[in-house]
Short mmCIF file of C-alpha atoms in Angstrom, two decimals:
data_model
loop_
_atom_site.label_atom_id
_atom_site.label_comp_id
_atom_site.label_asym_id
_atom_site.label_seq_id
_atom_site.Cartn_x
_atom_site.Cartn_y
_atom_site.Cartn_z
CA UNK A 1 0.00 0.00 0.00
CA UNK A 2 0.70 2.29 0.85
CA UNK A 3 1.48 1.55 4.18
CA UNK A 4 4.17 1.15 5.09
CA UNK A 5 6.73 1.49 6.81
CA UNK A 6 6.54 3.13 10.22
CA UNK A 7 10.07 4.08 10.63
CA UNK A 8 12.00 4.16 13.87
CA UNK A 9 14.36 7.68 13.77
CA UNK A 10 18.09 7.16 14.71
CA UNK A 11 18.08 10.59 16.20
CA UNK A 12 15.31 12.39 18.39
CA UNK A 13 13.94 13.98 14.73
CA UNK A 14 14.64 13.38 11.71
CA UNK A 15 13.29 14.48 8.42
CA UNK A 16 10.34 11.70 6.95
CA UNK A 17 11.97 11.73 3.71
CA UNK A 18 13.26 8.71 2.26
CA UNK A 19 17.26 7.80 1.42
CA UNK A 20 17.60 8.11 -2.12
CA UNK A 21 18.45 5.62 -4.99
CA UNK A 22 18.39 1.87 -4.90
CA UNK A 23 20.13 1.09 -1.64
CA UNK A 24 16.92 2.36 0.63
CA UNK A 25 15.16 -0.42 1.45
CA UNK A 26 12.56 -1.82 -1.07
CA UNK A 27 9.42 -1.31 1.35
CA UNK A 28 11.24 2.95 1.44
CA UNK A 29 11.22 2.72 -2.42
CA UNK A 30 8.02 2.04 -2.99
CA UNK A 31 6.57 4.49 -0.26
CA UNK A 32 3.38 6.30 -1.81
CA UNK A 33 4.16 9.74 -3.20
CA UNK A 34 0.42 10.83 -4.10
CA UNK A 35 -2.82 10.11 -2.69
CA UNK A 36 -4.16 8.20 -5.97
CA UNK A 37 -1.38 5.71 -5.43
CA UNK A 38 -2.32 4.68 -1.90
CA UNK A 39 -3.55 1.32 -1.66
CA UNK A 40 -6.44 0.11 0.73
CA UNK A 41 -8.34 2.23 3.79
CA UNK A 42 -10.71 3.31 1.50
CA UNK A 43 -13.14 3.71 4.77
CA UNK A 44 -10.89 6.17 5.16
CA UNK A 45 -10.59 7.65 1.80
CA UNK A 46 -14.16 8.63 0.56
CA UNK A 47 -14.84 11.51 -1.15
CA UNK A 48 -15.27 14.49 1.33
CA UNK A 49 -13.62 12.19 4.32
CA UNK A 50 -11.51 14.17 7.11
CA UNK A 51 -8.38 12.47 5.95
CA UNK A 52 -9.01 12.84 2.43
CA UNK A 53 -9.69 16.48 3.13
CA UNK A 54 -6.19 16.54 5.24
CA UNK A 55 -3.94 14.77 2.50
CA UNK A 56 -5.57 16.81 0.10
CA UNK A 57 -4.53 20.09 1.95
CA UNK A 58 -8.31 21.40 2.70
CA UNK A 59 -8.09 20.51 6.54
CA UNK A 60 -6.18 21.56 9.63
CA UNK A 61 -6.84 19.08 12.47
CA UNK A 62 -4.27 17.04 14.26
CA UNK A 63 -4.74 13.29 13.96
CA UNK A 64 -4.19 10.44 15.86
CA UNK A 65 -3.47 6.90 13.20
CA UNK A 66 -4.86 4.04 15.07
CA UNK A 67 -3.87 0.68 13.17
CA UNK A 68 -1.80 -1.98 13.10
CA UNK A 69 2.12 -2.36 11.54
CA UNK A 70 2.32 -1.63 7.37
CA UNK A 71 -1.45 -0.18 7.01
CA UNK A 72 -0.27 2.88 5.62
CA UNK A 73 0.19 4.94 9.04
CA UNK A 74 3.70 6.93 8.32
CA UNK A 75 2.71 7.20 4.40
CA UNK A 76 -0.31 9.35 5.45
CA UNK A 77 1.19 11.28 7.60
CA UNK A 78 3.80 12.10 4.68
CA UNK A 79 1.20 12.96 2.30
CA UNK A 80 -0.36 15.20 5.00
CA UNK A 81 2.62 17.00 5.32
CA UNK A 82 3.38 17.43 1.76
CA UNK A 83 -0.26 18.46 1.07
CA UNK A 84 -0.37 22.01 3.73
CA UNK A 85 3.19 22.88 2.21
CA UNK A 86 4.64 23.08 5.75
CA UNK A 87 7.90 21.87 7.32
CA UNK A 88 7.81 18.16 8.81
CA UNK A 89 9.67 17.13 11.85
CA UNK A 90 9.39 13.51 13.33
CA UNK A 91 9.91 12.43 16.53
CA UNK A 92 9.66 9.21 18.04
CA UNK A 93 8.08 8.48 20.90
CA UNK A 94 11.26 5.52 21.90
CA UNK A 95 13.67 7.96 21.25
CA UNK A 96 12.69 11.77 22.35
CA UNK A 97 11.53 13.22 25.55
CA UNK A 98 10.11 16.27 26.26
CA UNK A 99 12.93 18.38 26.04
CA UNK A 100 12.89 17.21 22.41
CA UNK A 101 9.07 17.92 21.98
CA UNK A 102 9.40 21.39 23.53
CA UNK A 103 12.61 22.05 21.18
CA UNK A 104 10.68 21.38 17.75
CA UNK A 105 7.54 23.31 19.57
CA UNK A 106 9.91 26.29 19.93
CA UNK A 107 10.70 25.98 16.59
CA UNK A 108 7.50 25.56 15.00
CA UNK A 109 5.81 28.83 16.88
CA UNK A 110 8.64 30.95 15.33
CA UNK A 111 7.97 29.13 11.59
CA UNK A 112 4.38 30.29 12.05
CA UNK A 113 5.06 33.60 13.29
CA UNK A 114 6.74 33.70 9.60
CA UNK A 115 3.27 32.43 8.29
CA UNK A 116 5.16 28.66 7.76
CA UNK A 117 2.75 25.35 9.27
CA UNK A 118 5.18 22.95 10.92
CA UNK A 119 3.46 19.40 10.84
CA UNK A 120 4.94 17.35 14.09
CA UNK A 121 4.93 13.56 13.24
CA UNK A 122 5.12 11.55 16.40
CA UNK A 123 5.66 7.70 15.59
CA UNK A 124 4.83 4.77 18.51
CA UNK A 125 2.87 7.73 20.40
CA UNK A 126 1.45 5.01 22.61
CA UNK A 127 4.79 5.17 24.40
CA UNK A 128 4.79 8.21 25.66
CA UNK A 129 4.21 9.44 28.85
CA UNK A 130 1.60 11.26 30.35
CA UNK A 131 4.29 14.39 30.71
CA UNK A 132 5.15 13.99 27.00
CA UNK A 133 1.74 14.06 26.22
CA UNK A 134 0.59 16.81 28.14
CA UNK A 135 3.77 18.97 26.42
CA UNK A 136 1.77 19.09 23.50
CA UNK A 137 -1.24 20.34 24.29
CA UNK A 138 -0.97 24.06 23.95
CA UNK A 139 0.79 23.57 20.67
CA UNK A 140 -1.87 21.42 19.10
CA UNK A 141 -4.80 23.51 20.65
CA UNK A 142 -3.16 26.61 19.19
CA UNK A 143 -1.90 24.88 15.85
CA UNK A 144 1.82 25.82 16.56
CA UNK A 145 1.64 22.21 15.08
CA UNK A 146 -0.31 20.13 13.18
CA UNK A 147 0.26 16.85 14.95
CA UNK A 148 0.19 13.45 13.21
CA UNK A 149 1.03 11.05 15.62
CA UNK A 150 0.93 6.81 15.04
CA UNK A 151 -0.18 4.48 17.43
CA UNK A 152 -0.59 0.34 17.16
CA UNK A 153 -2.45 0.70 20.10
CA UNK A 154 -6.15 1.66 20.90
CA UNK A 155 -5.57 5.52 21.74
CA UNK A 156 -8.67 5.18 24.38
CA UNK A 157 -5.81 3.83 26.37
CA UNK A 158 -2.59 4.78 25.68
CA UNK A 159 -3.28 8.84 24.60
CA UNK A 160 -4.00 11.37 27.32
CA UNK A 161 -8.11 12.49 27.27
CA UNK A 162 -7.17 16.08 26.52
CA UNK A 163 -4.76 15.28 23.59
CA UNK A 164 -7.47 12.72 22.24
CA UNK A 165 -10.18 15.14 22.58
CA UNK A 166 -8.06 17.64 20.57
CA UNK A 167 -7.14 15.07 17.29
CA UNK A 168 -9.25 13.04 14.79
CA UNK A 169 -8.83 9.52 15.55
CA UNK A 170 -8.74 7.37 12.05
CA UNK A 171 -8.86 3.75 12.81
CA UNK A 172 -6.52 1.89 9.78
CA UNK A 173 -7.26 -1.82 8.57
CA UNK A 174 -5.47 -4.80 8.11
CA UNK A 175 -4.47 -4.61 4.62
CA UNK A 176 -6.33 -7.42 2.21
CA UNK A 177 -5.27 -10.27 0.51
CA UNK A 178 -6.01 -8.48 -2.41
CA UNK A 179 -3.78 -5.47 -1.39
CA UNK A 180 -1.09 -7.36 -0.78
CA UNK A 181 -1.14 -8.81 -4.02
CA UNK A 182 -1.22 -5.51 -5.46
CA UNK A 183 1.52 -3.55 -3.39
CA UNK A 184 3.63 -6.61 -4.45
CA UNK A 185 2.81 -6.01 -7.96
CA UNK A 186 3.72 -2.68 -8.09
CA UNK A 187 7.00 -3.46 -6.52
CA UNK A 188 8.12 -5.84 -9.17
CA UNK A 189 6.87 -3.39 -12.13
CA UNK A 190 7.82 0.08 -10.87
CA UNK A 191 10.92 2.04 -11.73
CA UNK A 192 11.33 2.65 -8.15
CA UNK A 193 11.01 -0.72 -7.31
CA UNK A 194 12.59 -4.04 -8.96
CA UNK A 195 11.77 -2.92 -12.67
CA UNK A 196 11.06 -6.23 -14.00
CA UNK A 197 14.17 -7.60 -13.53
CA UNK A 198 13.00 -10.34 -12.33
CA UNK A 199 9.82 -12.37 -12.29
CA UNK A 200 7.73 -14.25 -9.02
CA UNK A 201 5.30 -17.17 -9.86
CA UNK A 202 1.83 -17.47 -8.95
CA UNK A 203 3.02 -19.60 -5.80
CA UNK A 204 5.33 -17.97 -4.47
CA UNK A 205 3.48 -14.50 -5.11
CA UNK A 206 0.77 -16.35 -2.90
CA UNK A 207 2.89 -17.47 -0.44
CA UNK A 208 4.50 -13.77 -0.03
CA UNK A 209 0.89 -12.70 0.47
CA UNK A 210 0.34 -15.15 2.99
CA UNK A 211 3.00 -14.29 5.27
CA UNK A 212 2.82 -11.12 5.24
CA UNK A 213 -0.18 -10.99 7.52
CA UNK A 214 -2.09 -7.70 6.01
CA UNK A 215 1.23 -6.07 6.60
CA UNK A 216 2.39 -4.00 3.44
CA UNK A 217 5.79 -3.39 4.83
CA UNK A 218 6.62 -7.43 5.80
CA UNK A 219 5.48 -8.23 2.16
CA UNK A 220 7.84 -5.88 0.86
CA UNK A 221 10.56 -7.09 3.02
CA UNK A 222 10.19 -10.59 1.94
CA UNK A 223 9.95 -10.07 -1.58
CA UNK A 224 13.77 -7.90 -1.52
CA UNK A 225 14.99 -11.32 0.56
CA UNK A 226 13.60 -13.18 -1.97
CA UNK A 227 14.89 -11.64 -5.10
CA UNK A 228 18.30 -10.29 -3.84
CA UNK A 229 20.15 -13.42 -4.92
CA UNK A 230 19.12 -13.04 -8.20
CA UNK A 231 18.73 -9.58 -8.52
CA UNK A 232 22.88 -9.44 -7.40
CA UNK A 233 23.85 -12.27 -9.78
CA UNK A 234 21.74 -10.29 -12.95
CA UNK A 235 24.18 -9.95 -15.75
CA UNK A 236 23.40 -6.57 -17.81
CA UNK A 237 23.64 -8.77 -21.18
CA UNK A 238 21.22 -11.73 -19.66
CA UNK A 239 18.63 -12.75 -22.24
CA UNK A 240 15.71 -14.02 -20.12
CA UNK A 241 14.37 -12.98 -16.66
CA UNK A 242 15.06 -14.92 -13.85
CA UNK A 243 12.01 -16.38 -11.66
CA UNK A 244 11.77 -16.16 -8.11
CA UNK A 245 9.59 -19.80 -7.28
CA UNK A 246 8.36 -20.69 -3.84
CA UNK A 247 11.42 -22.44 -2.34
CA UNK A 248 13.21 -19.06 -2.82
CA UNK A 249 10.55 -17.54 -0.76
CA UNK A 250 11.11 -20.23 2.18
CA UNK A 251 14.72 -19.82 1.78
CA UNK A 252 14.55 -16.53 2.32
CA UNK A 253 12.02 -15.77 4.80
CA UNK A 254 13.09 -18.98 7.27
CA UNK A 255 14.34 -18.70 10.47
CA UNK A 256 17.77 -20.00 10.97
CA UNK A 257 17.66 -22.70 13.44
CA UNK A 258 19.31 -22.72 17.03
CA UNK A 259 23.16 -25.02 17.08
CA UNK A 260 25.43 -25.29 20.08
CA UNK A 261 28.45 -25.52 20.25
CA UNK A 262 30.12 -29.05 20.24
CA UNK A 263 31.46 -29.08 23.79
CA UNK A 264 28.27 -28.95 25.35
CA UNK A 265 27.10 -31.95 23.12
CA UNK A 266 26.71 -34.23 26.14
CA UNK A 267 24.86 -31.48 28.04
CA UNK A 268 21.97 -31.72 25.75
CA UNK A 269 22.64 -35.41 25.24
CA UNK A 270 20.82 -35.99 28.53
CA UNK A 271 18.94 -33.65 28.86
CA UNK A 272 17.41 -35.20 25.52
CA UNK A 273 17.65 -38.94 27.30
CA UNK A 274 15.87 -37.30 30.44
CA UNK A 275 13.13 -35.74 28.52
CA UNK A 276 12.47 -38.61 25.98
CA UNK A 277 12.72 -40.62 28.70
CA UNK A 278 9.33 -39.28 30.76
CA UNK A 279 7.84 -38.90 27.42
CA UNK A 280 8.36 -42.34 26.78
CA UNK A 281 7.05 -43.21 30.67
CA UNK A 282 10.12 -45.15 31.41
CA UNK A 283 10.28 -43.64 35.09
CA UNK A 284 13.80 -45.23 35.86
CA UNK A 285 15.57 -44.13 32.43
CA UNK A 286 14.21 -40.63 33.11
CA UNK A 287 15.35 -40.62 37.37
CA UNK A 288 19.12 -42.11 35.83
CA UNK A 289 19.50 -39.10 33.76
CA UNK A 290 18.51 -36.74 36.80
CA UNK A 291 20.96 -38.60 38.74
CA UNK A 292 23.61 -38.17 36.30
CA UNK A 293 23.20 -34.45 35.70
CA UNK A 294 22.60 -33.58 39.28
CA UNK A 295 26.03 -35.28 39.92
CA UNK A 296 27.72 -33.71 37.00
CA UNK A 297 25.98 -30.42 39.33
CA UNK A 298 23.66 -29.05 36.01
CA UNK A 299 21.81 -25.84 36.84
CA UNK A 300 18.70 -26.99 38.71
CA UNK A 301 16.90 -24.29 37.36
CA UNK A 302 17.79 -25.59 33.82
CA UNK A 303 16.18 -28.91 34.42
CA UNK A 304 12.96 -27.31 36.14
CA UNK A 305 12.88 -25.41 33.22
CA UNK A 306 12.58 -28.45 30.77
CA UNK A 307 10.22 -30.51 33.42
CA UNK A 308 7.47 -27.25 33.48
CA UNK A 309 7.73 -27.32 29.29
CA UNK A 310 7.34 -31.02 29.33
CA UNK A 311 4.48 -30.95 31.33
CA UNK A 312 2.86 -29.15 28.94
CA UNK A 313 4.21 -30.65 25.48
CA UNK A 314 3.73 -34.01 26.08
CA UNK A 315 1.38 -34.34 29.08
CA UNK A 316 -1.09 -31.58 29.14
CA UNK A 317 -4.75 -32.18 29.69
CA UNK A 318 -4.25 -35.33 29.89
CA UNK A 319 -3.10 -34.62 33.23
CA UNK A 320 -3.58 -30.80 34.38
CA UNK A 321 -1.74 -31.05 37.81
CA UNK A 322 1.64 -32.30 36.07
CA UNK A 323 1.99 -28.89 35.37
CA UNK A 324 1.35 -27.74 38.69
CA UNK A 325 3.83 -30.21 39.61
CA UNK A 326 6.48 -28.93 37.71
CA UNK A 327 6.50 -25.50 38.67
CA UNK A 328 6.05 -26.07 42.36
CA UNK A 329 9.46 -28.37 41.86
CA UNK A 330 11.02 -24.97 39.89
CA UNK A 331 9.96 -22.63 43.05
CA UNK A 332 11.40 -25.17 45.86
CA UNK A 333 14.89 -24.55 43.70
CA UNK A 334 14.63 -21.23 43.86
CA UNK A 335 13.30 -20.80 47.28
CA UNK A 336 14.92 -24.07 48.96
CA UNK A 337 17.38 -24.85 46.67
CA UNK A 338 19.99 -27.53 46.32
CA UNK A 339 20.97 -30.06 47.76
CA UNK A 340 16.86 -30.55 49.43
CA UNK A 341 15.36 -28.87 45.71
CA UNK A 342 16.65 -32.61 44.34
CA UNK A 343 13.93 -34.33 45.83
CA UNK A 344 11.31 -32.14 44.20
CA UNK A 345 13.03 -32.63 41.78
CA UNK A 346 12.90 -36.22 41.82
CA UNK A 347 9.05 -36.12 42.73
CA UNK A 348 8.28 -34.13 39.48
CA UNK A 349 10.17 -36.78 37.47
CA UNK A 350 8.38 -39.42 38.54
CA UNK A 351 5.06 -37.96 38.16
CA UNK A 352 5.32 -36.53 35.12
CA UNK A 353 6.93 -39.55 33.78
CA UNK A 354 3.98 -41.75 34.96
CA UNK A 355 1.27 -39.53 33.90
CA UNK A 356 -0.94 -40.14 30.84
CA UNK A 357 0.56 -38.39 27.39
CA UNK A 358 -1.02 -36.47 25.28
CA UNK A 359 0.25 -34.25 22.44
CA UNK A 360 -3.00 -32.54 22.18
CA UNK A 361 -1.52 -29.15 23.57
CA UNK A 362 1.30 -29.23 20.94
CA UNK A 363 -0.84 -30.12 18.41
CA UNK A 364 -3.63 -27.50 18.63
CA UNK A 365 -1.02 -24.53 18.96
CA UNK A 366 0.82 -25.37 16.29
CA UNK A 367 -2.44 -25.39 14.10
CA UNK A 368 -3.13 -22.24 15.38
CA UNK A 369 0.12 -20.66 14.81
CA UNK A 370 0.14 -22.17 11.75
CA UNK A 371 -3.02 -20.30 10.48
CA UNK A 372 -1.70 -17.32 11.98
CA UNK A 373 1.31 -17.35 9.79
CA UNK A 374 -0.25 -17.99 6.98
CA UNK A 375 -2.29 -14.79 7.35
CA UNK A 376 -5.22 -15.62 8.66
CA UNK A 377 -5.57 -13.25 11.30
CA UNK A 378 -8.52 -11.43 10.36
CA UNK A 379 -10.61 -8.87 12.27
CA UNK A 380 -11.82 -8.98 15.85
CA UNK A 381 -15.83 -9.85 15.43
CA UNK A 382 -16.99 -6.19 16.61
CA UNK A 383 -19.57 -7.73 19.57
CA UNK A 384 -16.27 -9.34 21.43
CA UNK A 385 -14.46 -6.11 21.12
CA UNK A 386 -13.66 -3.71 24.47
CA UNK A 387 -16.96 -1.73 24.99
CA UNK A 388 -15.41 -0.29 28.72
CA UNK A 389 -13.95 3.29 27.68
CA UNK A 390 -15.46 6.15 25.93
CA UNK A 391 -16.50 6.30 22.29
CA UNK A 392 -16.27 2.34 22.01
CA UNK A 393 -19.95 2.02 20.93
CA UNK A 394 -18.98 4.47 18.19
CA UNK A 395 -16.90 2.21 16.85
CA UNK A 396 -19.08 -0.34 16.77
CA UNK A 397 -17.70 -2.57 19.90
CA UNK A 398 -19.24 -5.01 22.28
CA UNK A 399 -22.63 -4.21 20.32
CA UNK A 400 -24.69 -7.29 20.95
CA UNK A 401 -22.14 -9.31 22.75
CA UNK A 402 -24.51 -12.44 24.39
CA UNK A 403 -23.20 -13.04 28.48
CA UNK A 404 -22.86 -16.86 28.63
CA UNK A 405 -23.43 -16.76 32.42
CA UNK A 406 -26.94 -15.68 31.55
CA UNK A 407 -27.57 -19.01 29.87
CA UNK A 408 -28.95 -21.64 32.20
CA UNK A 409 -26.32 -24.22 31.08
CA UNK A 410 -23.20 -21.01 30.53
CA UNK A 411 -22.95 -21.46 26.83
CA UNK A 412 -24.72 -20.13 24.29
CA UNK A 413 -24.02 -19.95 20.15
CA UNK A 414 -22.17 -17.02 19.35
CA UNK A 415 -19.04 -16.31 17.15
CA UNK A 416 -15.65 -15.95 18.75
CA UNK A 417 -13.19 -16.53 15.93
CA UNK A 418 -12.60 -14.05 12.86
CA UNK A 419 -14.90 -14.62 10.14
CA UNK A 420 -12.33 -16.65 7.82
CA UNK A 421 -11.72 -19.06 11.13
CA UNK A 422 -14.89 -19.81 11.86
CA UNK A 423 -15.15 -23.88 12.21
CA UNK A 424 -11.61 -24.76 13.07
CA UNK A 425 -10.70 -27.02 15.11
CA UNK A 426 -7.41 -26.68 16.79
CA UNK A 427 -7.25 -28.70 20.40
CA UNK A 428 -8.33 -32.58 19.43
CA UNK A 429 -8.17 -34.22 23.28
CA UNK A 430 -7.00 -38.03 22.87
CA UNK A 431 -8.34 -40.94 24.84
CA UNK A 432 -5.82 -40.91 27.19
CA UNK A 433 -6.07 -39.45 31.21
CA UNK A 434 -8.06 -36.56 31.55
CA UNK A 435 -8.50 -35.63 28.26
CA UNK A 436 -11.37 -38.68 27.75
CA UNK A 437 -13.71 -36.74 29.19
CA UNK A 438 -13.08 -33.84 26.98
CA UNK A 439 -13.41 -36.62 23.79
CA UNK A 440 -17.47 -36.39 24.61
CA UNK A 441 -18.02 -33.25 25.95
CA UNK A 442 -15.86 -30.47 23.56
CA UNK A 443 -18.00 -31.82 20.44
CA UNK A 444 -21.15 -30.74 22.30
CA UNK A 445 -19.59 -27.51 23.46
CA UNK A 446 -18.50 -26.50 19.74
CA UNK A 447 -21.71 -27.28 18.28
CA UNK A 448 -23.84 -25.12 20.87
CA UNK A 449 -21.54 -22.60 20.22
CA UNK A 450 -21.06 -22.53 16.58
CA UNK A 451 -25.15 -23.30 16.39
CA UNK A 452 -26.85 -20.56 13.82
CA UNK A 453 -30.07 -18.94 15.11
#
């Protein structure tokens, strides 16, 4: 889109603008330089709408961007800027304090004494404080400043009530698939961008999309990993154009995986035993290894750590108190501690190692997860939205939100997930421990729950 690219300042301010020629980052390149080439919000964007009146120079009101990361957030206030003709100075909120606020407020009142608009850009504005805040309101009640400020965060909470009062508040969306599909487009095509020098096929184009989340900026981050190797092998004289496929896109984007280093091979060689061991329910295998590394004097924290994952990974509802096991054996280490904290120890070995196994836990998260990095994180249904601050019925929350507590049995059909998730199943309990009884009654609870009226 448009979007992109909230940018963190080195310095307290720092001009918007971005670096010049092709070694500014691809998501910087391809930064929207007029209104008609941003790409979604068009809630937003409606003929006669307060933003499109502000980008289009016509307005004068400080405004607060509410949305999440690559929507568009820094572009607008760019446009903004360029539209009144004034001077821009950013701050960010991680790096300036008020000292810094005051400085560019100084400046700014002697601009417009000289008939010259300074517009204040204030990124992550969620993170400052309430003095920061407050520094700013005889500025932007006077307009010394035209304040465009970013947050990722609902401003009900994070913005002081007489700075909110005092700004527009323009809620951004999660960019579409669609979107994404086209800011990627764009990229490949445009001068500014990778100039069709190289191409992307239909799968991995859709598997950029789908990890980028609704996120303009990711997308365009992904695609430069993708096509830098080729892109720095090009020859000048080459007679076709090379094309980025879907490994490339994996290759690129994957996270490189955690090594150790060889001498502490036998470290996690037992601590693998130990673990496998309990998984596995051989009790005396897994109490050997926790003899052997509490002789060889491991870290007792280290192995509480891996019994209290355990007991979630391979145990959890089939037996809900292994957990509680294993983390009352990590607080005796830290509030006993050794040599006593070897018999909890000990104790959480054995029960953990004993209890029924069940994967389920594992198994439903990493479904979930999954989804979530292949995009599908859509909107929060607007009835299970926070309705308890001021203006949140405006915006449509908690409007018709059903209290299960009201229901004689405590469930009642509504919609909890985002619209595209609706009917997944994630968490499939096994036969095993505790978890039998969910086998009968989790069906029943889903299908009162997902039951249309």
């Amino acid at each position: 889109m448009d979007s992109l690219f909230d940018p963190v300042p080195t310095a307290a301010t720092t001009p918007l603008g971005p670096p010049e020629g092709a070694a500014a980052p691809l998501a910087v390149r391809m930064r929207p330089q007029a209104l008609d080439d941003l790409i979604g919000q068009e809630h937003l964007l409606t003929d006669g709408s307060p933003l499109r009146r502000l980008i289009a120079g016509s307005g004068a009101a400080s405004v607060l961007l509410y949305g999440p990361p690559g929507t568009g957030k820094t572009t607008m206030a760019s446009l903004i800027s360029r539209a009144t003709g004034g001077r821009f100075e950013a701050l960010s909120a991680l790096s300036a304090g008020v000292k810094e606020v005051r400085a560019v407020i100084d400046v700014a009142r002697r601009r417009l004494v000289a008939g010259q608009q300074t517009v204040l850009f204030i990124d992550e504005v969620h993170r400052f404080s309430k003095t920061q805040q407050d520094a700013l309101l005889d500025a932007v009640e006077n307009r010394i400043v035209l304040l465009v400020a970013a947050t990722t965060e609902n401003p009900s909470f994070s913005v002081v009530a007489p700075l909110l009062s005092r700004s527009l508040v323009l809620r951004l969306q999660t960019l579409s698939e669609n979107d994404i599909r086209e800011v990627l487009a764009r990229a490949i095509a445009s001068p500014r961008g990778l100039n069709d020098a190289v191409a992307v096929s239909d799968e991995a184009l859709d598997h950029l999309v789908a990890v980028a989340g609704g996120d303009a900026r990711r997308a365009l981050t992904a695609l430069e990993a993708s096509t830098a190797p080729y892109l720095d092998d090009l020859s000048s004289d080459a007679d076709t154009v090379p094309t980025v496929g879907i490994a490339d896109v994996e290759q690129a984007i994957d996270r490189a995986a955690v090594r150790y280093d060889r001498d502490g091979d036998q470290h996690y060689d037992i601590i693998s035993a130990f673990i496998k061991s309990i998984r596995g329910s051989d009790v005396d295998a897994a109490l050997h290894y926790l003899a052997r590394m509490i002789t060889a004097g491991e870290d007792p924290r280290f192995i509480s750590r891996r019994l209290m994952i355990h007991a979630s990974e391979d145990i959890g509802m089939a037996d809900p108190t292994a957990l509680q096991t294993a983390v009352a054996a990590a607080q005796v280490v830290s509030l006993v501690g050794m040599p006593e904290a070897k018999l909890a120890l000990a104790q959480a070995t054995i029960h953990l190692a004993t209890a029924p196994k069940s994967g389920a836990v594992t198994s439903a998260l990493a479904a979930a997860m999954a989804d979530v990095a292949a995009g599908k994180s859509g909107a929060v249904p607007g009835h299970l939205r926070d309705g308890h601050y001021a203006g949140a019925e405006k915006l449509g929350n908690a409007i018709g939100y059903k209290f299960p507590h009201n229901d004689p049995d405590g469930v009642l059909p509504q919609q909890y997930p985002p619209d595209e998730l609706v009917g997944a199943d994630y968490y499939e309990p096994t036969e095993r421990g505790f978890e039998r009884d969910l086998v009968t009654r989790l069906p029943r609870l889903r299908a009162i729950v997902r039951r249309r009226r």
